[in-house]
Amino acid sequence: MSNVREYLYKFLVVGDLGTGKTSIIKRYVHNIFSMHYKSTIGVDFALKVIQWSPEIVVRLQLWDIAGQERFGNMTRVYYKEALGAFVVYDVTRPQTFEGVRKWKADLDSKISLPEAWGGGNIPVVLLANKSDLIGEGHGQHANPTEMDTFCKENGFIKWFETSAKDNTNIDEAARHLVTTILGIEREHLDRHDAENFENNNQQLRVDSRDKNRNDGGCC
Amino acid sequence: MNLDQTEFDYIILGTGLTESILAAAIAKTGKSVLHVDDADYYGGKWAAHSFGDLLKWIRTQRLDGDIANKETNDAPPSLNGLSIDGKHAVNVNALKARNESIRHVSFFCYPTESDNITEDDKSTLYSDTNILLDMNRESPLDYARDTIVKALSDRFTNPSKITKEAIEFEVDQLVLGFPPTSSFSLDIKDSIGRVQTLKEALDASRHYNFDLSPKLLSCRGEMVEVLIKSGIGRYLEFKGLEESYVFEAESQTFDKVPISKEDVFSTDTIALIDKRKLMRFLTLAMSDEIDPSILETYGNQPFKTMLEEKFKINGKLQMAIIYAIALVHDDAEKVSASEGLEKTRAYLKSLGRFGRCAFLRPLYGGASEVAQAFCRACAVHGGIYMLNQPVDKFLLNEDRSQASGIVTRDGQQFTSKWIIGSMEYMNEEWISKQAEEESTRWTSRAILITNEPPIISEGSEKENIRFSVFPPSEQDDIAKPIFALQLSIESMSCPRNKYMTYLSVISDEPERDAKSELEKAVEKLIKNSEHIQPLFLLYYKQRSQESSLIATDSIPKNIIACSDPDELLDLDEPLSEAQKVFIRCCGEDEEFLPAPEVDPDLEE
């Protein structure tokens, strides 16, 4: 066995209907973009495996709200064990920005980081999507100062202007979120290990696979 | 909230377990599903509530009379039969029905002192705690409420939003029993303590999951099989139920019940001679071919008689077998020997599959978590979810034999070929009065929150999940077996260092309050250790109606009802009902929750 450490992170992608959540995921994971995207039936999340550094592999699960849960009625299954999230709005439709606060409040009220990581809010990145349309005369660029203030006031760790169509800033946004979480994990690593050592009361899964599979964290 | 799509193959009303299993199973066949609930949470009568939501639930139940009246005024029965676009409209009143299914709610909060208050704070908090209330005036209750709220708020420096919420709740509970006129002096010392208890719990609100119909999964039950095969099980995590106890009236102690062979040999609560008898019985129950002469002699006699005569098992060992191993819910006399053997066998077979337990507890909220896993599966297969969406009416054809759809409270119409709904969505006129008695049962329930585990034996982990039974006992005035399930942070049921114990008993008397049927057992739990400080205690009585209550000749042919949660511990009954409904409305040829085609772990 080499010294490669593997991390499994679950990220949520939320935002109002039609803000491009699925396109962002498709672009990031499969590097494809289509104007006429139909939701994938029967799949919970898209998985991207990143060779982060020679020693670190990150397996990233991106959970879409499946369009169907469009009224914000997500189950606990969706939220639980998520370690980070993107809130997406559409720069050409200002009303979708109004939903941003609601989504952030929803995330904060339903998920927190593991107890061993301090139990605070999970890091959330704000995405101002469809920036490619600005060039075509729809909507306008976000004001960086205003956006910085907005993020600070509402607890977003950072914002990015993205385009799934032109593949702008999506990798950067994901990298920022992964970096943040790796940082939090490293910060709490010692305590986390101690906790795991004490906590030998393992949870059970009803699964035909190996019962002792290690979920989340590092293997 | 408007939806563009208005035509569906199936509309499902209520997000309880049975309806949610059906939602997932139907969506997986490729049919379109609209899943609606009038509440803003998943689970219906199977729901688990945070602490804050539990307080809201208690308020709703307390006001249920008012709400029921108001609802009736909003939609008088004469509207039944009103026509909309040429269709007959029939009323739905799920909120009213849901409230009527709960009775005798009483909630107790015990005063505590926050750890982090200074001596200075204490002197402010507890200075002169007597306040004078002169009720001889107009709106005396409003006056009393305002006066006490102010008196309490003044004692907490810069009361937070949560402290204010705690004060409001405490005062509302307090004034419930006030006389309308007279003057009296009220000592608010206990109220100050209760506000602190409430505030601490509200601060940790989300870490509490109050399960209104607490359930377990049998390790060899059908539900586990379906979860594994369909892949939906991967959404869930569980804790095993590690220890079982039986309350022994004579010694007034909780004795650990041996559940495996090793247990039987290592336990010191059973005499050697009893161990041999027990092993003989367990070996018989497990054997594949039971000696026909035993069944011939004892098969139809009570289980108890067989244990006494055939195995010479009496006293507390007999109690342990009947109530903690065979899990007999009702009067032991009613259970035949063959039924008892079958139940014992089911229990023994479930051992050893996932560790040494026979039952699994889903993390967080029990059955409502399982229901949500099915809902997520439905959603990823294209099902559309609308919570917080009261349904007002069913639309029926001329002779009322078929339904064409529903109308929501805000006037949207949705059509579908089939409508499936939990009992509270059924129109009152479809309920057969004759069947009402035999298909309606009541369960008295209690939820106790303490700072220490009430049931524990030396050397075992505090956080373990435990089960205990109080067998019927004349001495303790317990008429039917009372079951207790003790949960902790390990099952994500409550915050760390808190313990949540669920008690339940079948009740033959709907009018008798839940407290009187359970308080003896609650007392024994609280008194089991001197270190136990109770924090909250909730009693309620829950009605369970089977779908067989619906008269088949009065309900439209394409509306199907799903039963309420029953009094049994496991989840196999709702699953079996869902399978039957699935065959009825999807046909024999469709596979029920087949294995998934795509393995999400492999998709890259």
GROMACS .gro file of N, CA and C in nm, chain B residues 398-533:
model
  408
  617GLU      N    1  -6.979   1.148  -1.229
  617GLU     CA    2  -7.121   1.162  -1.197
  617GLU      C    3  -7.171   1.064  -1.091
  618ASP      N    4  -7.146   0.935  -1.113
  618ASP     CA    5  -7.199   0.839  -1.016
  618ASP      C    6  -7.102   0.813  -0.900
  619ARG      N    7  -7.000   0.892  -0.892
  619ARG     CA    8  -6.903   0.889  -0.782
  619ARG      C    9  -6.827   0.757  -0.771
  620SER      N   10  -6.819   0.684  -0.881
  620SER     CA   11  -6.748   0.556  -0.873
  620SER      C   12  -6.601   0.573  -0.909
  621GLN      N   13  -6.566   0.686  -0.970
  621GLN     CA   14  -6.427   0.710  -1.010
  621GLN      C   15  -6.387   0.852  -0.969
  622ALA      N   16  -6.260   0.866  -0.928
  622ALA     CA   17  -6.208   0.999  -0.901
  622ALA      C   18  -6.125   1.042  -1.021
  623SER      N   19  -6.129   1.173  -1.053
  623SER     CA   20  -6.048   1.218  -1.165
  623SER      C   21  -5.928   1.299  -1.117
  624GLY      N   22  -5.930   1.344  -0.991
  624GLY     CA   23  -5.816   1.421  -0.944
  624GLY      C   24  -5.844   1.489  -0.812
  625ILE      N   25  -5.762   1.590  -0.781
  625ILE     CA   26  -5.774   1.662  -0.655
  625ILE      C   27  -5.772   1.813  -0.680
  626VAL      N   28  -5.820   1.888  -0.580
  626VAL     CA   29  -5.807   2.034  -0.581
  626VAL      C   30  -5.734   2.072  -0.454
  627THR      N   31  -5.628   2.151  -0.466
  627THR     CA   32  -5.554   2.192  -0.347
  627THR      C   33  -5.620   2.313  -0.283
  628ARG      N   34  -5.579   2.346  -0.160
  628ARG     CA   35  -5.636   2.458  -0.087
  628ARG      C   36  -5.625   2.588  -0.168
  629ASP      N   37  -5.513   2.604  -0.241
  629ASP     CA   38  -5.501   2.728  -0.318
  629ASP      C   39  -5.559   2.716  -0.460
  630GLY      N   40  -5.643   2.615  -0.480
  630GLY     CA   41  -5.725   2.612  -0.600
  630GLY      C   42  -5.667   2.543  -0.722
  631GLN      N   43  -5.547   2.486  -0.713
  631GLN     CA   44  -5.492   2.416  -0.829
  631GLN      C   45  -5.559   2.279  -0.843
  632GLN      N   46  -5.584   2.242  -0.969
  632GLN     CA   47  -5.641   2.109  -0.994
  632GLN      C   48  -5.536   2.018  -1.056
  633PHE      N   49  -5.528   1.896  -1.004
  633PHE     CA   50  -5.439   1.795  -1.062
  633PHE      C   51  -5.520   1.671  -1.093
  634THR      N   52  -5.496   1.613  -1.209
  634THR     CA   53  -5.571   1.492  -1.243
  634THR      C   54  -5.478   1.371  -1.242
  635SER      N   55  -5.536   1.255  -1.218
  635SER     CA   56  -5.457   1.132  -1.220
  635SER      C   57  -5.548   1.013  -1.238
  636LYS      N   58  -5.484   0.901  -1.273
  636LYS     CA   59  -5.561   0.778  -1.294
  636LYS      C   60  -5.591   0.710  -1.161
  637TRP      N   61  -5.495   0.720  -1.068
  637TRP     CA   62  -5.510   0.660  -0.936
  637TRP      C   63  -5.479   0.763  -0.828
  638ILE      N   64  -5.547   0.752  -0.714
  638ILE     CA   65  -5.513   0.834  -0.598
  638ILE      C   66  -5.493   0.741  -0.479
  639ILE      N   67  -5.378   0.755  -0.416
  639ILE     CA   68  -5.348   0.673  -0.298
  639ILE      C   69  -5.331   0.770  -0.182
  640GLY      N   70  -5.390   0.740  -0.067
  640GLY     CA   71  -5.375   0.835   0.044
  640GLY      C   72  -5.379   0.768   0.179
  641SER      N   73  -5.317   0.833   0.277
  641SER     CA   74  -5.325   0.781   0.413
  641SER      C   75  -5.466   0.807   0.467
  642MET      N   76  -5.499   0.744   0.579
  642MET     CA   77  -5.635   0.746   0.631
  642MET      C   78  -5.690   0.888   0.651
  643GLU      N   79  -5.604   0.982   0.691
  643GLU     CA   80  -5.656   1.116   0.722
  643GLU      C   81  -5.706   1.191   0.598
  644TYR      N   82  -5.669   1.140   0.480
  644TYR     CA   83  -5.717   1.206   0.358
  644TYR      C   84  -5.851   1.150   0.309
  645MET      N   85  -5.900   1.050   0.379
  645MET     CA   86  -6.024   0.986   0.333
  645MET      C   87  -6.146   1.067   0.381
  646ASN      N   88  -6.246   1.076   0.295
  646ASN     CA   89  -6.369   1.146   0.332
  646ASN      C   90  -6.444   1.066   0.438
  647GLU      N   91  -6.500   1.138   0.536
  647GLU     CA   92  -6.567   1.070   0.649
  647GLU      C   93  -6.677   0.974   0.603
  648GLU      N   94  -6.741   1.010   0.493
  648GLU     CA   95  -6.854   0.927   0.448
  648GLU      C   96  -6.812   0.791   0.394
  649TRP      N   97  -6.684   0.775   0.366
  649TRP     CA   98  -6.637   0.646   0.314
  649TRP      C   99  -6.607   0.547   0.427
  650ILE      N  100  -6.606   0.599   0.548
  650ILE     CA  101  -6.569   0.514   0.661
  650ILE      C  102  -6.689   0.433   0.708
  651SER      N  103  -6.670   0.303   0.713
  651SER     CA  104  -6.779   0.215   0.753
  651SER      C  105  -6.793   0.216   0.904
  652LYS      N  106  -6.911   0.255   0.949
  652LYS     CA  107  -6.933   0.266   1.093
  652LYS      C  108  -6.926   0.128   1.159
  653GLN      N  109  -6.967   0.024   1.082
  653GLN     CA  110  -6.965  -0.110   1.141
  653GLN      C  111  -6.823  -0.157   1.168
  654ALA      N  112  -6.734  -0.125   1.073
  654ALA     CA  113  -6.597  -0.175   1.087
  654ALA      C  114  -6.517  -0.092   1.187
  655GLU      N  115  -6.574   0.023   1.224
  655GLU     CA  116  -6.496   0.118   1.303
  655GLU      C  117  -6.440   0.055   1.431
  656GLU      N  118  -6.523  -0.021   1.498
  656GLU     CA  119  -6.478  -0.076   1.626
  656GLU      C  120  -6.360  -0.172   1.611
  657GLU      N  121  -6.375  -0.270   1.520
  657GLU     CA  122  -6.269  -0.370   1.512
  657GLU      C  123  -6.144  -0.322   1.439
  658SER      N  124  -6.157  -0.217   1.358
  658SER     CA  125  -6.040  -0.171   1.284
  658SER      C  126  -5.976  -0.047   1.344
  659THR      N  127  -6.022  -0.007   1.463
  659THR     CA  128  -5.962   0.108   1.530
  659THR      C  129  -5.900   0.062   1.661
  660ARG      N  130  -5.773   0.095   1.680
  660ARG     CA  131  -5.708   0.061   1.807
  660ARG      C  132  -5.640   0.185   1.863
  661TRP      N  133  -5.622   0.186   1.992
  661TRP     CA  134  -5.556   0.299   2.057
  661TRP      C  135  -5.431   0.250   2.128
  662THR      N  136  -5.325   0.331   2.120
  662THR     CA  137  -5.202   0.301   2.192
  662THR      C  138  -5.170   0.421   2.280
  663SER      N  139  -5.143   0.394   2.407
  663SER     CA  140  -5.099   0.503   2.494
  663SER      C  141  -4.948   0.510   2.486
  664ARG      N  142  -4.899   0.633   2.470
  664ARG     CA  143  -4.754   0.648   2.454
  664ARG      C  144  -4.698   0.754   2.547
  665ALA      N  145  -4.570   0.739   2.581
  665ALA     CA  146  -4.500   0.841   2.658
  665ALA      C  147  -4.360   0.856   2.604
  666ILE      N  148  -4.306   0.977   2.610
  666ILE     CA  149  -4.166   1.001   2.575
  666ILE      C  150  -4.103   1.072   2.694
  667LEU      N  151  -3.997   1.011   2.746
  667LEU     CA  152  -3.930   1.066   2.864
  667LEU      C  153  -3.788   1.106   2.827
  668ILE      N  154  -3.751   1.230   2.859
  668ILE     CA  155  -3.612   1.274   2.837
  668ILE      C  156  -3.546   1.290   2.973
  669THR      N  157  -3.430   1.227   2.989
  669THR     CA  158  -3.358   1.234   3.116
  669THR      C  159  -3.211   1.267   3.091
  670ASN      N  160  -3.140   1.297   3.200
  670ASN     CA  161  -2.997   1.329   3.188
  670ASN      C  162  -2.908   1.207   3.205
  671GLU      N  163  -2.968   1.095   3.248
  671GLU     CA  164  -2.895   0.969   3.265
  671GLU      C  165  -2.983   0.859   3.207
  672PRO      N  166  -2.921   0.748   3.162
  672PRO     CA  167  -3.005   0.639   3.109
  672PRO      C  168  -3.083   0.571   3.221
  673PRO      N  169  -3.217   0.565   3.213
  673PRO     CA  170  -3.294   0.502   3.320
  673PRO      C  171  -3.270   0.351   3.328
  674ILE      N  172  -3.256   0.285   3.211
  674ILE     CA  173  -3.232   0.141   3.213
  674ILE      C  174  -3.086   0.118   3.179
  675ILE      N  175  -3.013   0.055   3.268
  675ILE     CA  176  -2.872   0.028   3.242
  675ILE      C  177  -2.829  -0.083   3.335
  676SER      N  178  -2.733  -0.165   3.289
  676SER     CA  179  -2.678  -0.261   3.385
  676SER      C  180  -2.529  -0.236   3.394
  677GLU      N  181  -2.471  -0.281   3.503
  677GLU     CA  182  -2.332  -0.253   3.532
  677GLU      C  183  -2.242  -0.298   3.417
  678GLY      N  184  -2.147  -0.214   3.385
  678GLY     CA  185  -2.048  -0.254   3.284
  678GLY      C  186  -2.091  -0.232   3.141
  679SER      N  187  -2.217  -0.192   3.116
  679SER     CA  188  -2.255  -0.169   2.977
  679SER      C  189  -2.252  -0.020   2.946
  680GLU      N  190  -2.232   0.010   2.816
  680GLU     CA  191  -2.221   0.149   2.773
  680GLU      C  192  -2.350   0.226   2.799
  681LYS      N  193  -2.336   0.347   2.851
  681LYS     CA  194  -2.454   0.432   2.875
  681LYS      C  195  -2.537   0.453   2.750
  682GLU      N  196  -2.466   0.468   2.638
  682GLU     CA  197  -2.534   0.508   2.514
  682GLU      C  198  -2.601   0.393   2.439
  683ASN      N  199  -2.578   0.270   2.485
  683ASN     CA  200  -2.640   0.157   2.414
  683ASN      C  201  -2.790   0.173   2.401
  684ILE      N  202  -2.843   0.114   2.293
  684ILE     CA  203  -2.987   0.116   2.274
  684ILE      C  204  -3.047  -0.003   2.347
  685ARG      N  205  -3.145   0.027   2.428
  685ARG     CA  206  -3.200  -0.079   2.513
  685ARG      C  207  -3.350  -0.088   2.500
  686PHE      N  208  -3.396  -0.208   2.528
  686PHE     CA  209  -3.538  -0.235   2.521
  686PHE      C  210  -3.576  -0.295   2.655
  687SER      N  211  -3.692  -0.257   2.705
  687SER     CA  212  -3.734  -0.318   2.831
  687SER      C  213  -3.884  -0.340   2.827
  688VAL      N  214  -3.929  -0.443   2.897
  688VAL     CA  215  -4.071  -0.466   2.903
  688VAL      C  216  -4.115  -0.474   3.049
  689PHE      N  217  -4.229  -0.411   3.076
  689PHE     CA  218  -4.292  -0.424   3.207
  689PHE      C  219  -4.408  -0.523   3.189
  690PRO      N  220  -4.392  -0.648   3.233
  690PRO     CA  221  -4.500  -0.744   3.214
  690PRO      C  222  -4.621  -0.704   3.299
  691PRO      N  223  -4.739  -0.755   3.262
  691PRO     CA  224  -4.857  -0.725   3.343
  691PRO      C  225  -4.830  -0.764   3.489
  692SER      N  226  -4.874  -0.681   3.581
  692SER     CA  227  -4.848  -0.708   3.722
  692SER      C  228  -4.959  -0.648   3.805
  693GLU      N  229  -5.022  -0.732   3.883
  693GLU     CA  230  -5.128  -0.680   3.970
  693GLU      C  231  -5.071  -0.585   4.073
  694GLN      N  232  -4.956  -0.625   4.127
  694GLN     CA  233  -4.890  -0.545   4.230
  694GLN      C  234  -4.867  -0.401   4.184
  695ASP      N  235  -4.824  -0.387   4.056
  695ASP     CA  236  -4.793  -0.253   4.006
  695ASP      C  237  -4.907  -0.193   3.925
  696ASP      N  238  -5.023  -0.262   3.925
  696ASP     CA  239  -5.138  -0.212   3.853
  696ASP      C  240  -5.108  -0.191   3.704
  697ILE      N  241  -5.037  -0.288   3.646
  697ILE     CA  242  -5.008  -0.283   3.502
  697ILE      C  243  -5.088  -0.396   3.437
  698ALA      N  244  -5.186  -0.359   3.354
  698ALA     CA  245  -5.280  -0.458   3.300
  698ALA      C  246  -5.227  -0.525   3.173
  699LYS      N  247  -5.157  -0.451   3.091
  699LYS     CA  248  -5.102  -0.506   2.967
  699LYS      C  249  -4.953  -0.475   2.962
  700PRO      N  250  -4.875  -0.555   2.888
  700PRO     CA  251  -4.731  -0.530   2.885
  700PRO      C  252  -4.699  -0.389   2.833
  701ILE      N  253  -4.609  -0.322   2.904
  701ILE     CA  254  -4.564  -0.189   2.861
  701ILE      C  255  -4.423  -0.204   2.805
  702PHE      N  256  -4.404  -0.157   2.682
  702PHE     CA  257  -4.273  -0.164   2.619
  702PHE      C  258  -4.199  -0.032   2.634
  703ALA      N  259  -4.070  -0.041   2.660
  703ALA     CA  260  -3.989   0.081   2.670
  703ALA      C  261  -3.866   0.067   2.580
  704LEU      N  262  -3.839   0.170   2.501
  704LEU     CA  263  -3.723   0.171   2.412
  704LEU      C  264  -3.639   0.292   2.448
  705GLN      N  265  -3.515   0.267   2.487
  705GLN     CA  266  -3.429   0.376   2.533
  705GLN      C  267  -3.323   0.410   2.429
  706LEU      N  268  -3.323   0.534   2.385
  706LEU     CA  269  -3.232   0.578   2.279
  706LEU      C  270  -3.139   0.688   2.330
  707SER      N  271  -3.040   0.721   2.247
  707SER     CA  272  -2.938   0.817   2.290
  707SER      C  273  -2.877   0.885   2.169
  708ILE      N  274  -2.766   0.955   2.191
  708ILE     CA  275  -2.692   1.018   2.082
  708ILE      C  276  -2.646   0.914   1.979
  709GLU      N  277  -2.625   0.791   2.022
  709GLU     CA  278  -2.578   0.686   1.932
  709GLU      C  279  -2.677   0.660   1.818
  710SER      N  280  -2.806   0.682   1.845
  710SER     CA  281  -2.904   0.665   1.738
  710SER      C  282  -2.947   0.802   1.686
  711MET      N  283  -2.872   0.907   1.724
  711MET     CA  284  -2.902   1.043   1.680
  711MET      C  285  -3.045   1.084   1.720
  712SER      N  286  -3.090   1.036   1.834
  712SER     CA  287  -3.226   1.066   1.877
  712SER      C  288  -3.231   1.191   1.963
  713CYS      N  289  -3.122   1.221   2.031
  713CYS     CA  290  -3.119   1.338   2.121
  713CYS      C  291  -2.974   1.381   2.140
  714PRO      N  292  -2.953   1.498   2.202
  714PRO     CA  293  -2.815   1.546   2.218
  714PRO      C  294  -2.732   1.453   2.308
  715ARG      N  295  -2.601   1.472   2.304
  715ARG     CA  296  -2.512   1.394   2.390
  715ARG      C  297  -2.550   1.417   2.537
  716ASN      N  298  -2.535   1.314   2.616
  716ASN     CA  299  -2.567   1.318   2.760
  716ASN      C  300  -2.715   1.338   2.791
  717LYS      N  301  -2.798   1.314   2.695
  717LYS     CA  302  -2.943   1.309   2.720
  717LYS      C  303  -2.990   1.170   2.673
  718TYR      N  304  -3.099   1.126   2.730
  718TYR     CA  305  -3.151   0.993   2.697
  718TYR      C  306  -3.301   1.002   2.673
  719MET      N  307  -3.345   0.932   2.569
  719MET     CA  308  -3.484   0.942   2.528
  719MET      C  309  -3.547   0.804   2.541
  720THR      N  310  -3.651   0.794   2.622
  720THR     CA  311  -3.715   0.664   2.641
  720THR      C  312  -3.860   0.670   2.595
  721TYR      N  313  -3.895   0.579   2.503
  721TYR     CA  314  -4.032   0.571   2.452
  721TYR      C  315  -4.105   0.460   2.524
  722LEU      N  316  -4.225   0.487   2.574
  722LEU     CA  317  -4.306   0.383   2.635
  722LEU      C  318  -4.436   0.368   2.558
  723SER      N  319  -4.486   0.245   2.551
  723SER     CA  320  -4.613   0.228   2.484
  723SER      C  321  -4.689   0.109   2.540
  724VAL      N  322  -4.821   0.119   2.536
  724VAL     CA  323  -4.906   0.009   2.579
  724VAL      C  324  -5.035   0.015   2.498
  725ILE      N  325  -5.086  -0.101   2.462
  725ILE     CA  326  -5.214  -0.107   2.393
  725ILE      C  327  -5.323  -0.066   2.490
  726SER      N  328  -5.418   0.011   2.443
  726SER     CA  329  -5.521   0.058   2.534
  726SER      C  330  -5.659   0.014   2.485
  727ASP      N  331  -5.735  -0.045   2.577
  727ASP     CA  332  -5.871  -0.086   2.542
  727ASP      C  333  -5.972   0.023   2.571
  728GLU      N  334  -5.925   0.128   2.640
  728GLU     CA  335  -6.019   0.233   2.681
  728GLU      C  336  -5.977   0.367   2.621
  729PRO      N  337  -6.036   0.402   2.505
  729PRO     CA  338  -5.997   0.527   2.438
  729PRO      C  339  -6.016   0.651   2.526
  730GLU      N  340  -6.110   0.644   2.618
  730GLU     CA  341  -6.138   0.763   2.699
  730GLU      C  342  -6.043   0.776   2.818
  731ARG      N  343  -5.974   0.667   2.852
  731ARG     CA  344  -5.884   0.674   2.967
  731ARG      C  345  -5.756   0.748   2.926
  732ASP      N  346  -5.706   0.837   3.012
  732ASP     CA  347  -5.592   0.915   2.964
  732ASP      C  348  -5.463   0.833   2.965
  733ALA      N  349  -5.373   0.871   2.875
  733ALA     CA  350  -5.250   0.795   2.853
  733ALA      C  351  -5.164   0.794   2.979
  734LYS      N  352  -5.167   0.905   3.051
  734LYS     CA  353  -5.083   0.919   3.170
  734LYS      C  354  -5.115   0.810   3.271
  735SER      N  355  -5.246   0.788   3.295
  735SER     CA  356  -5.283   0.692   3.398
  735SER      C  357  -5.242   0.550   3.360
  736GLU      N  358  -5.226   0.524   3.230
  736GLU     CA  359  -5.188   0.389   3.189
  736GLU      C  360  -5.037   0.367   3.190
  737LEU      N  361  -4.961   0.474   3.193
  737LEU     CA  362  -4.816   0.459   3.182
  737LEU      C  363  -4.735   0.515   3.298
  738GLU      N  364  -4.800   0.592   3.387
  738GLU     CA  365  -4.718   0.664   3.485
  738GLU      C  366  -4.647   0.572   3.583
  739LYS      N  367  -4.705   0.453   3.607
  739LYS     CA  368  -4.639   0.358   3.698
  739LYS      C  369  -4.502   0.319   3.641
  740ALA      N  370  -4.501   0.288   3.514
  740ALA     CA  371  -4.376   0.247   3.449
  740ALA      C  372  -4.277   0.364   3.444
  741VAL      N  373  -4.328   0.483   3.414
  741VAL     CA  374  -4.241   0.601   3.408
  741VAL      C  375  -4.176   0.624   3.544
  742GLU      N  376  -4.257   0.610   3.650
  742GLU     CA  377  -4.205   0.627   3.786
  742GLU      C  378  -4.089   0.532   3.813
  743LYS      N  379  -4.106   0.407   3.771
  743LYS     CA  380  -4.003   0.307   3.797
  743LYS      C  381  -3.874   0.340   3.721
  744LEU      N  382  -3.889   0.394   3.602
  744LEU     CA  383  -3.771   0.433   3.525
  744LEU      C  384  -3.697   0.547   3.595
  745ILE      N  385  -3.774   0.647   3.637
  745ILE     CA  386  -3.711   0.764   3.698
  745ILE      C  387  -3.646   0.727   3.830
  746LYS      N  388  -3.709   0.634   3.903
  746LYS     CA  389  -3.656   0.598   4.035
  746LYS      C  390  -3.547   0.493   4.029
  747ASN      N  391  -3.515   0.445   3.908
  747ASN     CA  392  -3.421   0.335   3.897
  747ASN      C  393  -3.280   0.374   3.942
  748SER      N  394  -3.248   0.501   3.934
  748SER     CA  395  -3.119   0.547   3.987
  748SER      C  396  -3.142   0.684   4.048
  749GLU      N  397  -3.070   0.710   4.156
  749GLU     CA  398  -3.093   0.839   4.224
  749GLU      C  399  -3.038   0.956   4.144
  750HIS      N  400  -2.953   0.925   4.045
  750HIS     CA  401  -2.893   1.034   3.967
  750HIS      C  402  -2.981   1.082   3.853
  751ILE      N  403  -3.094   1.014   3.832
  751ILE     CA  404  -3.175   1.050   3.717
  751ILE      C  405  -3.255   1.177   3.741
  752GLN      N  406  -3.233   1.273   3.652
  752GLN     CA  407  -3.309   1.398   3.655
  752GLN      C  408  -3.397   1.398   3.530
   0.00000   0.00000   0.00000
